[in-house]
Structures are given as C-alpha cells and as structure tokens.
Tab-separated table of C-alpha atoms and ligand atoms in Angstrom:
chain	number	residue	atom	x	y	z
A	1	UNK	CA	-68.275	-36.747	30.010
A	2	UNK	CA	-65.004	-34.538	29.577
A	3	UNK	CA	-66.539	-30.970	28.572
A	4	UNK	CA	-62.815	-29.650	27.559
A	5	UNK	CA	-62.413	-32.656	25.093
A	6	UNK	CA	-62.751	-30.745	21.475
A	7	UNK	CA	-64.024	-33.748	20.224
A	8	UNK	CA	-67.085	-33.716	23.077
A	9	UNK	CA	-67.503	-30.100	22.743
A	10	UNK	CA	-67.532	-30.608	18.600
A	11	UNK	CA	-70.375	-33.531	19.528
A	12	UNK	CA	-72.191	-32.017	21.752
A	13	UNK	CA	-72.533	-28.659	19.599
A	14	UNK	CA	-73.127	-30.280	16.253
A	15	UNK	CA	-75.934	-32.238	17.421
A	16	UNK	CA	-77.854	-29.275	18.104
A	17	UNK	CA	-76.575	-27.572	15.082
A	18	UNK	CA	-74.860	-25.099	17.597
A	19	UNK	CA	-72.766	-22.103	15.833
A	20	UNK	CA	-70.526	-20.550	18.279
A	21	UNK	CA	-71.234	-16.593	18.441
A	22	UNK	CA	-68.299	-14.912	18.186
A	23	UNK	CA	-70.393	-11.755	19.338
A	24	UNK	CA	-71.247	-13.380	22.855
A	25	UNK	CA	-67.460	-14.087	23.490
A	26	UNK	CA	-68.030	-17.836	23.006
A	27	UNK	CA	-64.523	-18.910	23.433
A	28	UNK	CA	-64.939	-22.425	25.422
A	29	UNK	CA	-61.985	-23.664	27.640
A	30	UNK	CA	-60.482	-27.183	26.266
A	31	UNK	CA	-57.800	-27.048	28.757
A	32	UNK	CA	-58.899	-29.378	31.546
A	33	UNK	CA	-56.542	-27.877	34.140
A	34	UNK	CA	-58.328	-24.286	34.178
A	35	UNK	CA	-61.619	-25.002	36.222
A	36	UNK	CA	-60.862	-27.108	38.882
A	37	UNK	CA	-58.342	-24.580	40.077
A	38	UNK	CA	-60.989	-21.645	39.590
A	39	UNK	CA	-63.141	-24.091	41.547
A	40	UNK	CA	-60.947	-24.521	44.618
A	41	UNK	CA	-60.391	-20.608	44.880
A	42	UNK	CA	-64.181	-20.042	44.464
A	43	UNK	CA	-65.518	-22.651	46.465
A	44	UNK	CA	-66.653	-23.845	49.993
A	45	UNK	CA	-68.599	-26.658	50.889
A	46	UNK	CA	-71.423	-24.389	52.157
A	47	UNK	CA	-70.830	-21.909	49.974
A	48	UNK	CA	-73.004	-20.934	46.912
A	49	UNK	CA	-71.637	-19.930	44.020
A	50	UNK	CA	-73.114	-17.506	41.063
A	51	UNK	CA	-71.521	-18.228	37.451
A	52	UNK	CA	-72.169	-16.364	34.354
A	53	UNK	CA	-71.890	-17.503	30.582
A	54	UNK	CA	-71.447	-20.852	31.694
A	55	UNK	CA	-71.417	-22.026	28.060
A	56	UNK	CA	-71.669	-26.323	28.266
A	57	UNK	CA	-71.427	-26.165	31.726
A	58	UNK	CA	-67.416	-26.699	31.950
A	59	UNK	CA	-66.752	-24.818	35.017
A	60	UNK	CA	-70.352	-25.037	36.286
A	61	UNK	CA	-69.783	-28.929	37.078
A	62	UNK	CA	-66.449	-28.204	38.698
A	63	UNK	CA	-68.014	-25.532	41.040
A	64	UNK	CA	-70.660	-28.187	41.796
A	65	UNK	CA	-68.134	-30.200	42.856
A	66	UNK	CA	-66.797	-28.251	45.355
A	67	UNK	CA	-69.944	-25.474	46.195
A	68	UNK	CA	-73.085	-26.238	48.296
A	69	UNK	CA	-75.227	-24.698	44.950
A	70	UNK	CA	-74.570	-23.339	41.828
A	71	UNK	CA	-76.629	-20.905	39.513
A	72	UNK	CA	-75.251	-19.891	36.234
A	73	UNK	CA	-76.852	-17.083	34.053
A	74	UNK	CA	-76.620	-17.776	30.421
A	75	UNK	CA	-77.840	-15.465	28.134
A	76	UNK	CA	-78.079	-17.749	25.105
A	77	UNK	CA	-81.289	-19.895	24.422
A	78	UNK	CA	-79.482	-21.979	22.038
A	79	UNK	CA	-77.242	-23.720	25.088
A	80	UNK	CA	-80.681	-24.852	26.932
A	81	UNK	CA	-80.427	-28.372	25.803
A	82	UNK	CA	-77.083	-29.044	25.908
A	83	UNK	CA	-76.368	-28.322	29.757
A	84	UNK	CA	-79.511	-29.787	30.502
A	85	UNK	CA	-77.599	-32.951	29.580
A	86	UNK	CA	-74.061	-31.948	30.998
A	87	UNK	CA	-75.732	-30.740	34.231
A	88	UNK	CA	-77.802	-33.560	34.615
A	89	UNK	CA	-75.258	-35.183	37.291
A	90	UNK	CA	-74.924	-32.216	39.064
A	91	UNK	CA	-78.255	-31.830	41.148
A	92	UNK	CA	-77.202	-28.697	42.915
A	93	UNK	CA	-76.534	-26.670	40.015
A	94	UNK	CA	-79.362	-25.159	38.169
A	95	UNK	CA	-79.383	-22.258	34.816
A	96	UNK	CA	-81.112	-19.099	34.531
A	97	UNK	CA	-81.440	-17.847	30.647
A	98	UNK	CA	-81.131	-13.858	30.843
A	99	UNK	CA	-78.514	-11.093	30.392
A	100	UNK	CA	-76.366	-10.396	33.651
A	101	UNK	CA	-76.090	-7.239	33.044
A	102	UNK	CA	-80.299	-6.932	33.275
A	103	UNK	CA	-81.182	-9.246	35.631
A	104	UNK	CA	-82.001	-8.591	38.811
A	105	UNK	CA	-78.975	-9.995	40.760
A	106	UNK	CA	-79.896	-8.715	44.413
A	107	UNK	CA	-83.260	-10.155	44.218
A	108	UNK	CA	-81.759	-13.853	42.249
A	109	UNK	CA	-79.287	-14.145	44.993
A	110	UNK	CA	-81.460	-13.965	48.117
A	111	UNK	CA	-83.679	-16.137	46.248
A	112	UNK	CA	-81.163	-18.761	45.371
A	113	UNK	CA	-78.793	-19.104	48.388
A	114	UNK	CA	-81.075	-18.438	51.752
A	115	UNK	CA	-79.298	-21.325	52.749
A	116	UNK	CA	-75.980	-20.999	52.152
A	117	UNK	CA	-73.099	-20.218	54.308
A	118	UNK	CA	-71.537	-17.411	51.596
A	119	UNK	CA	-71.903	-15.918	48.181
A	120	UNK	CA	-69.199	-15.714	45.686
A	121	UNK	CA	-69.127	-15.204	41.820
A	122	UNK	CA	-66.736	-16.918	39.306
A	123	UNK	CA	-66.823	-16.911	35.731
A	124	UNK	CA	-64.570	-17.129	32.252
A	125	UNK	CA	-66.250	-13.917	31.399
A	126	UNK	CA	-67.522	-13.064	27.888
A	127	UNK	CA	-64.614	-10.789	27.474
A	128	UNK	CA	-67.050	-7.877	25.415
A	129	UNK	CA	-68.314	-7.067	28.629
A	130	UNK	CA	-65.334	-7.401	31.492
A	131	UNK	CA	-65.684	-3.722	32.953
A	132	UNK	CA	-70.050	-3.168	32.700
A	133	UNK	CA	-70.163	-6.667	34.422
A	134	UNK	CA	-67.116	-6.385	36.996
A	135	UNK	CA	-68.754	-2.783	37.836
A	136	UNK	CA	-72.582	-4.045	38.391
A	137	UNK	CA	-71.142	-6.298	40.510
A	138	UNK	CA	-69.457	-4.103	42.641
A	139	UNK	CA	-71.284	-1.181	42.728
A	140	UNK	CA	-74.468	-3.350	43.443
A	141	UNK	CA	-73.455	-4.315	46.852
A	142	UNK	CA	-74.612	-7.418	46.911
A	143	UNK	CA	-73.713	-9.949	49.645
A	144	UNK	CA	-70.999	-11.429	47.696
A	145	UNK	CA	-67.045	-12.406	49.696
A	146	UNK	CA	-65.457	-12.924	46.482
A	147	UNK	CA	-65.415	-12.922	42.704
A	148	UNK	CA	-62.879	-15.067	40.830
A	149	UNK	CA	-62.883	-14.418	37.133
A	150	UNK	CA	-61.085	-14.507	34.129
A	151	UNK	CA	-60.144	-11.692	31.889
A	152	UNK	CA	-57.903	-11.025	29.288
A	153	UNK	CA	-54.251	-10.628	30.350
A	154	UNK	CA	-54.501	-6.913	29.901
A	155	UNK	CA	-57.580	-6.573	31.669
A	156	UNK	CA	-56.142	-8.007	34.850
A	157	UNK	CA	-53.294	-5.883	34.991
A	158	UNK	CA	-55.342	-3.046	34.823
A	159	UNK	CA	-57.895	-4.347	37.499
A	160	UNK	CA	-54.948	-5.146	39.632
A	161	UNK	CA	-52.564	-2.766	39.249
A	162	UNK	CA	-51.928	-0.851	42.618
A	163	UNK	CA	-53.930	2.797	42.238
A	164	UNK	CA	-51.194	5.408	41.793
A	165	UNK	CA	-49.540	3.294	38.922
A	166	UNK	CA	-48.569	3.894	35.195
A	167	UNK	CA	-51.927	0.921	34.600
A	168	UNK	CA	-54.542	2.221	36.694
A	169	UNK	CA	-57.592	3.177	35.122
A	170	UNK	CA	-61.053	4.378	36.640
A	171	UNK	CA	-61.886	0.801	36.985
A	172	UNK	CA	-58.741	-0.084	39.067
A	173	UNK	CA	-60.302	2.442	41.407
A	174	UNK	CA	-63.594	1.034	41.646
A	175	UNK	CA	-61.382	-2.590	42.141
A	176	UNK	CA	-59.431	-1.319	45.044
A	177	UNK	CA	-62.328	0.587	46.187
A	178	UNK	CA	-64.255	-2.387	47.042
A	179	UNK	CA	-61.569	-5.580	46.935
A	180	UNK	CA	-58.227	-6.847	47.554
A	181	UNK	CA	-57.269	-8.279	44.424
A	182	UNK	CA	-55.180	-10.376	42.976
A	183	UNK	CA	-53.993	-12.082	39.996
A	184	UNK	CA	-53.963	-15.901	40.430
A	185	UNK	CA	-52.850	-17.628	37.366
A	186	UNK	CA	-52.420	-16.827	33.681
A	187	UNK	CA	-54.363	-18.609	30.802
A	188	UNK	CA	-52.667	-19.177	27.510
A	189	UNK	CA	-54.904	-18.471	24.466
A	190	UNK	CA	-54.558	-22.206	22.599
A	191	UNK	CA	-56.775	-23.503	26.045
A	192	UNK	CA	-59.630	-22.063	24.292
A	193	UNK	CA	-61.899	-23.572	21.068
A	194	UNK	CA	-61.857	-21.192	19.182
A	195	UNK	CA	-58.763	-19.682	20.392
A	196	UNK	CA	-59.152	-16.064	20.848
A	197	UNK	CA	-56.740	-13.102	19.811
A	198	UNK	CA	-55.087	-12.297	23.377
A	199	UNK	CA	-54.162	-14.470	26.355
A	200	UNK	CA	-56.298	-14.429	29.293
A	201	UNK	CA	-55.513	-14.431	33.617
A	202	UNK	CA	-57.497	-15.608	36.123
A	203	UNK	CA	-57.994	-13.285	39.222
A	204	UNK	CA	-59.227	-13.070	42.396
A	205	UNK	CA	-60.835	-10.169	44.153
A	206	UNK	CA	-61.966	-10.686	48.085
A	207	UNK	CA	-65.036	-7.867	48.817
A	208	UNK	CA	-63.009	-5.444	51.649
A	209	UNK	CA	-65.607	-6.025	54.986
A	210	UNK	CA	-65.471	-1.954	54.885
A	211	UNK	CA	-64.672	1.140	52.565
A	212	UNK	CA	-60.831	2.133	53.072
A	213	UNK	CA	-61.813	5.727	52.140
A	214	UNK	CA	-64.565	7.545	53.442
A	215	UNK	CA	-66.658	9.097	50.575
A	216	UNK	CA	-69.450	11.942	51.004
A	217	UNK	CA	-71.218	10.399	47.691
A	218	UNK	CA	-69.785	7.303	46.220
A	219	UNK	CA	-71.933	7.825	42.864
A	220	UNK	CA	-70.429	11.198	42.473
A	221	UNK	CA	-67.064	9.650	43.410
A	222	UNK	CA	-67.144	7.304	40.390
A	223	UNK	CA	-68.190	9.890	37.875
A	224	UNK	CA	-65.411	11.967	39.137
A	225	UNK	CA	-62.923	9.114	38.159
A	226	UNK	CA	-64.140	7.871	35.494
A	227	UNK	CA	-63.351	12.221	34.472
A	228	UNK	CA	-60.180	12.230	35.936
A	229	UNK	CA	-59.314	8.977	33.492
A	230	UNK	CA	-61.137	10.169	30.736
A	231	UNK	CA	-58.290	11.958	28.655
A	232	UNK	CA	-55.371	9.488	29.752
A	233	UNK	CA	-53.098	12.127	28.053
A	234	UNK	CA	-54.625	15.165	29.473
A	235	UNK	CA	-53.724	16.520	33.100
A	236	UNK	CA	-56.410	15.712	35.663
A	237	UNK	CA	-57.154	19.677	35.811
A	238	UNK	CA	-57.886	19.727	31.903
A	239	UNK	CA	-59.970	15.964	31.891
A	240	UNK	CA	-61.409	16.835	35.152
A	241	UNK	CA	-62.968	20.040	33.885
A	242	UNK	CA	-63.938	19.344	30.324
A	243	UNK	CA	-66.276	16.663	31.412
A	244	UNK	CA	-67.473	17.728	34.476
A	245	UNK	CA	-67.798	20.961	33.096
A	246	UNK	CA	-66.012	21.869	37.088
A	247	UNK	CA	-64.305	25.175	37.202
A	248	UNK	CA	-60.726	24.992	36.230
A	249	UNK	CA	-59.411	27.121	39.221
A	250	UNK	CA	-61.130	25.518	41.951
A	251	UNK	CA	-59.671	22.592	40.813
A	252	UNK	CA	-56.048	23.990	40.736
A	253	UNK	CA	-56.780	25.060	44.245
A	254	UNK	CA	-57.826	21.843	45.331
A	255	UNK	CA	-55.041	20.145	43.750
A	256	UNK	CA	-52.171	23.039	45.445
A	257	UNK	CA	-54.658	22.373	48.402
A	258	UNK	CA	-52.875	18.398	48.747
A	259	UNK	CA	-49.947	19.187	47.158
A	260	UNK	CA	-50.438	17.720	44.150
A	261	UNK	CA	-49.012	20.084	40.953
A	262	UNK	CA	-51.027	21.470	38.712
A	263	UNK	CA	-49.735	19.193	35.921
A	264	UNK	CA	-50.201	15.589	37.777
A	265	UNK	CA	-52.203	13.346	35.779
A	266	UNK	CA	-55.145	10.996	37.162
A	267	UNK	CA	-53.035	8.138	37.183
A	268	UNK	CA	-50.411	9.486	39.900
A	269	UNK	CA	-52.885	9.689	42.540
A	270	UNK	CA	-53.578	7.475	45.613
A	271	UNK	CA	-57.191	6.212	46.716
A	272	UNK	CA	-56.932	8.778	49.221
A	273	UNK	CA	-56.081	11.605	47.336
A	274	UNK	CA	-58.998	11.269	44.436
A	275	UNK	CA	-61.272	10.927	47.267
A	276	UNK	CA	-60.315	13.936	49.133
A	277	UNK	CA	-60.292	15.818	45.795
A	278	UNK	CA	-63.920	14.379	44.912
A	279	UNK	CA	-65.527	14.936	48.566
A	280	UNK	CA	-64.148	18.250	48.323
A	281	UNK	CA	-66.189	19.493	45.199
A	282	UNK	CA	-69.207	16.975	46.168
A	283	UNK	CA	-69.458	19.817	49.137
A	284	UNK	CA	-69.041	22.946	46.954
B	301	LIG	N1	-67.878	-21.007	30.940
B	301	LIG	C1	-67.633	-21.479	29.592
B	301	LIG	C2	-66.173	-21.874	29.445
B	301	LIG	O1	-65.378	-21.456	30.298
B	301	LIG	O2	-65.832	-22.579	28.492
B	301	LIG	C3	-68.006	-20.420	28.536
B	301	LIG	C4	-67.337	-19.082	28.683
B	301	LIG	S1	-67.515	-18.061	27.266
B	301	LIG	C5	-66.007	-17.156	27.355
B	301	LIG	C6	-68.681	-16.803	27.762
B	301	LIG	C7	-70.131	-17.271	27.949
B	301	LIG	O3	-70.909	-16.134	28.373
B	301	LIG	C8	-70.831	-17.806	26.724
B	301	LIG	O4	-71.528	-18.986	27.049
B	301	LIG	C9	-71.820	-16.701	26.324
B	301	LIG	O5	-72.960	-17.171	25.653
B	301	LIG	C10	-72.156	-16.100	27.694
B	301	LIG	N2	-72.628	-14.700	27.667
B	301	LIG	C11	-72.267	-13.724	26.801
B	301	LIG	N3	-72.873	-12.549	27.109
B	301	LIG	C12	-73.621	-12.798	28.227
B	301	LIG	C13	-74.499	-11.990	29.027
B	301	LIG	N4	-74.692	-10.692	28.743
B	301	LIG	N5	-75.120	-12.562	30.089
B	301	LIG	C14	-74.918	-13.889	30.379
B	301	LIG	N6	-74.099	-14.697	29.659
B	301	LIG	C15	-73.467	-14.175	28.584
C-alpha cells in the first residue's frame, strides 16, 4: 500500500469517516521521497527508534524498514484502526495512544528497547508543539543518540542557528546545549495533504556524549535564558532583570565583569558567556 498516494490516504480516511484535525497539526506527507531519507538518517539495524504523531503510519513503516523496533505515540484515538491495517506488515513496529508531552518517556523507553543496540527519535512533528516537545526531550535525559525531525523552515533555523547569532533564541541554547545539529534537507509545503501555510526542513541533532559548558544548576540555567530572550528588543540587563526580578547592578557588574557592554543584547552572547553569567548569580 503507498501511504503518500492522496488517493490511499483519501481511502483509507473516508472509510473510517476520518476528519483531519487541523488542531493536532494533521498535515500528512504525500511526497514519497521524504521518509525513506528521514529513515536512513534515523536508523540502524539494531537500533530502536521512538516516533511521534505517526498519523497512517507513513514514516513508521519506513523506520521499520530500516530500525530493529519501532514505537510511535499517537495521541489521536480516531487513527487506531487505520494503522492497525497499515502496520500490519511491519511486525516490529507497535503504537502507543497518549500525549508525548505526558507520557512517561524514560520509563516507555527502557520498557520498549532493553534490547536494542541505540535509541533515537524521529518524527514530522505536529508543528503546534515543536519547542515543549524538542525541550522534554532534551531536558529529560533520556538515553537517546539522536533525534531527526521535521519543523517548519523557520523553526530549524532557529534550532540551528550557531548561539551568538542574529536567530538564536533560548531554545537554540538548549539545542547546542545538548546536540550538534544540523539541518538536513528542506520540505516544500505542496508534499503535504492538506498543505500547510509555511514550508518545512528536516534536521538532525546528534545528543553531545558530554556538556560543553559546565553549569552549577542547569534548571536555573534555562530559566536564566529563556529571561535573557524574553524581551528580544530589550538589552539582556533590562530582560534579565524584569523577569528574574535580579538586581540591575549586579548584573551590569557581571556583564563589565566579561567584558560584555552594558547594552549587549541576549542574542550576542556565546554558550560560554550566558553560562558564566548564569553560574555567577546561581552562587550569589
Ligand atoms: N507522521 C505522519 C506524516 O508524516 O504524514 C503524520 C504527521 S502530522 C504532521 C502530526 C501527527 O502528530 C498527527 O498524527 C497528530 O495526530 C499527532 N499528534 C498531535 N499532537 C500530538 C501529541 N501531543 N502527542 C502525540 N501525537 C500528536
């Protein structure tokens, strides 16, 4: 069966009287070059693989292809019947009904893949909830080497954009925190039924074996840069204090303190630099 076929998908759908929910991102891929090539950079023969929103199961079967096991997390009911049939084939792959951002993920993954080699994560992700998703999974720790997923075109550039740049945003830090990543291919918009509003890219982010910055409290690091990004227009000193509520002169002398002038905003600094300036008032 060819699950990027419109005129499969249409089948499929309409014989469960199936209404796609615009609110759970369901944008399905239709262009049948798209998952095999998320497959081969998600994929090892003993590797298992975690998917979520796996819709009809497009990508799923391509991953179980390639993967040693596949488990996909879908949180819509409604889909039950119809990848029971498209994943019938594929005996390795299996479907948990839940929300990803609820489920347990720690406890689902040492229960799925005891056996397998390596973790990884790849999914067209519902694009309502790219950053809550991307940041569960990283902040989680979980014993993942990779996550390939796609975003929307803007999304990536943000999640990939080198920390220091004009794009970085608190969630680039969190990216570079934790990964190397990369963008792998782009995704026009017509590969989707229904095609959404923006075009989307696929990227890759490889879990870093160790921290490149040593932190004295990574929770408090993230809510100090997701403050120093809060007021994109505001200097750091001005967003950094009106939500942290952190004296404004301390921070001045921290920033003096690395050289940094009292007008540089968030989006100047280096990895090393916000977490100098956020161990230094995790001490105070
Ligand atoms: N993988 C399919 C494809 O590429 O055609 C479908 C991708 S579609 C963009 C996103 C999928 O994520 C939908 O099946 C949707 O129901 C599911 N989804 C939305 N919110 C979710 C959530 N919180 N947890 C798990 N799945 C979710």
């Amino acid at each position: 069966m060819n699950l990027t076929d419109p005129s499969v998908i249409r089948r499929l759908l309409g014989r469960e009287d199936f209404h796609l929910k615009k609110s759970l991102g369901q944008n399905f891929l239709i262009d049948e070059t798209v998952c095999p090539r998320m497959a081969e950079l998600a994929c090892a023969p003993e590797t298992g693989v975690l998917e979520i929103g796996p819709g009809i199961g497009v990508l799923t079967a391509e991953l179980a292809k390639r993967a040693k096991k596949v488990v996909a997390v879908e949180l819509d009911t409604h889909l039950r019947p119809i990848l029971s049939e498209t994943l019938a084939p594929y005996k390795n792959a299996s479907v948990v009904f839940g929300d990803v951002l609820k489920l347990d993920l720690a406890r689902l993954l040492s229960e799925s893949f005891s056996d397998c080699a390596s973790i990884t994560i790849c999914a067209n992700l519902p694009y309502y909830i790219t950053s809550p998703v991307l940041m569960r999974l990283l902040e989680s720790h979980l014993p993942i080497a990779s996550i390939t997923v796609m975003v929307q075109k803007e999304a990536a550039e943000r999640l990939c954009a080198p920390v220091g740049s004009r794009s970085a945003g608190a969630i680039t830090v969190a990216v570079s925190y934790y990964c190397k990543p990369k963008i792998c291919f782009e995704v026009d918009r017509t590969s989707f039924m229904p095609p959404p509003n923006v075009d989307s890219a696929v990227i890759h982010l490889e879990l870093l074996p160790s921290a490149p910055v040593e932190l004295e409290d990574e929770a408090f690091f993230f809510r100090f840069v997701q403050a120093c990004f809060a007021h994109r227009r505001k200097t750091l000193c001005n967003s950094v204090s009106s939500a942290l509520g952190l004296d404004k002169q301390a921070l001045a002398f921290a920033l003096q303190s690395l050289g940094l002038p009292l007008t540089v905003r968030a989006e100047a600094l280096s990895l090393d630099q916000l977490a100098a300036l956020s161990n230094r008032f995790k001490r105070d």
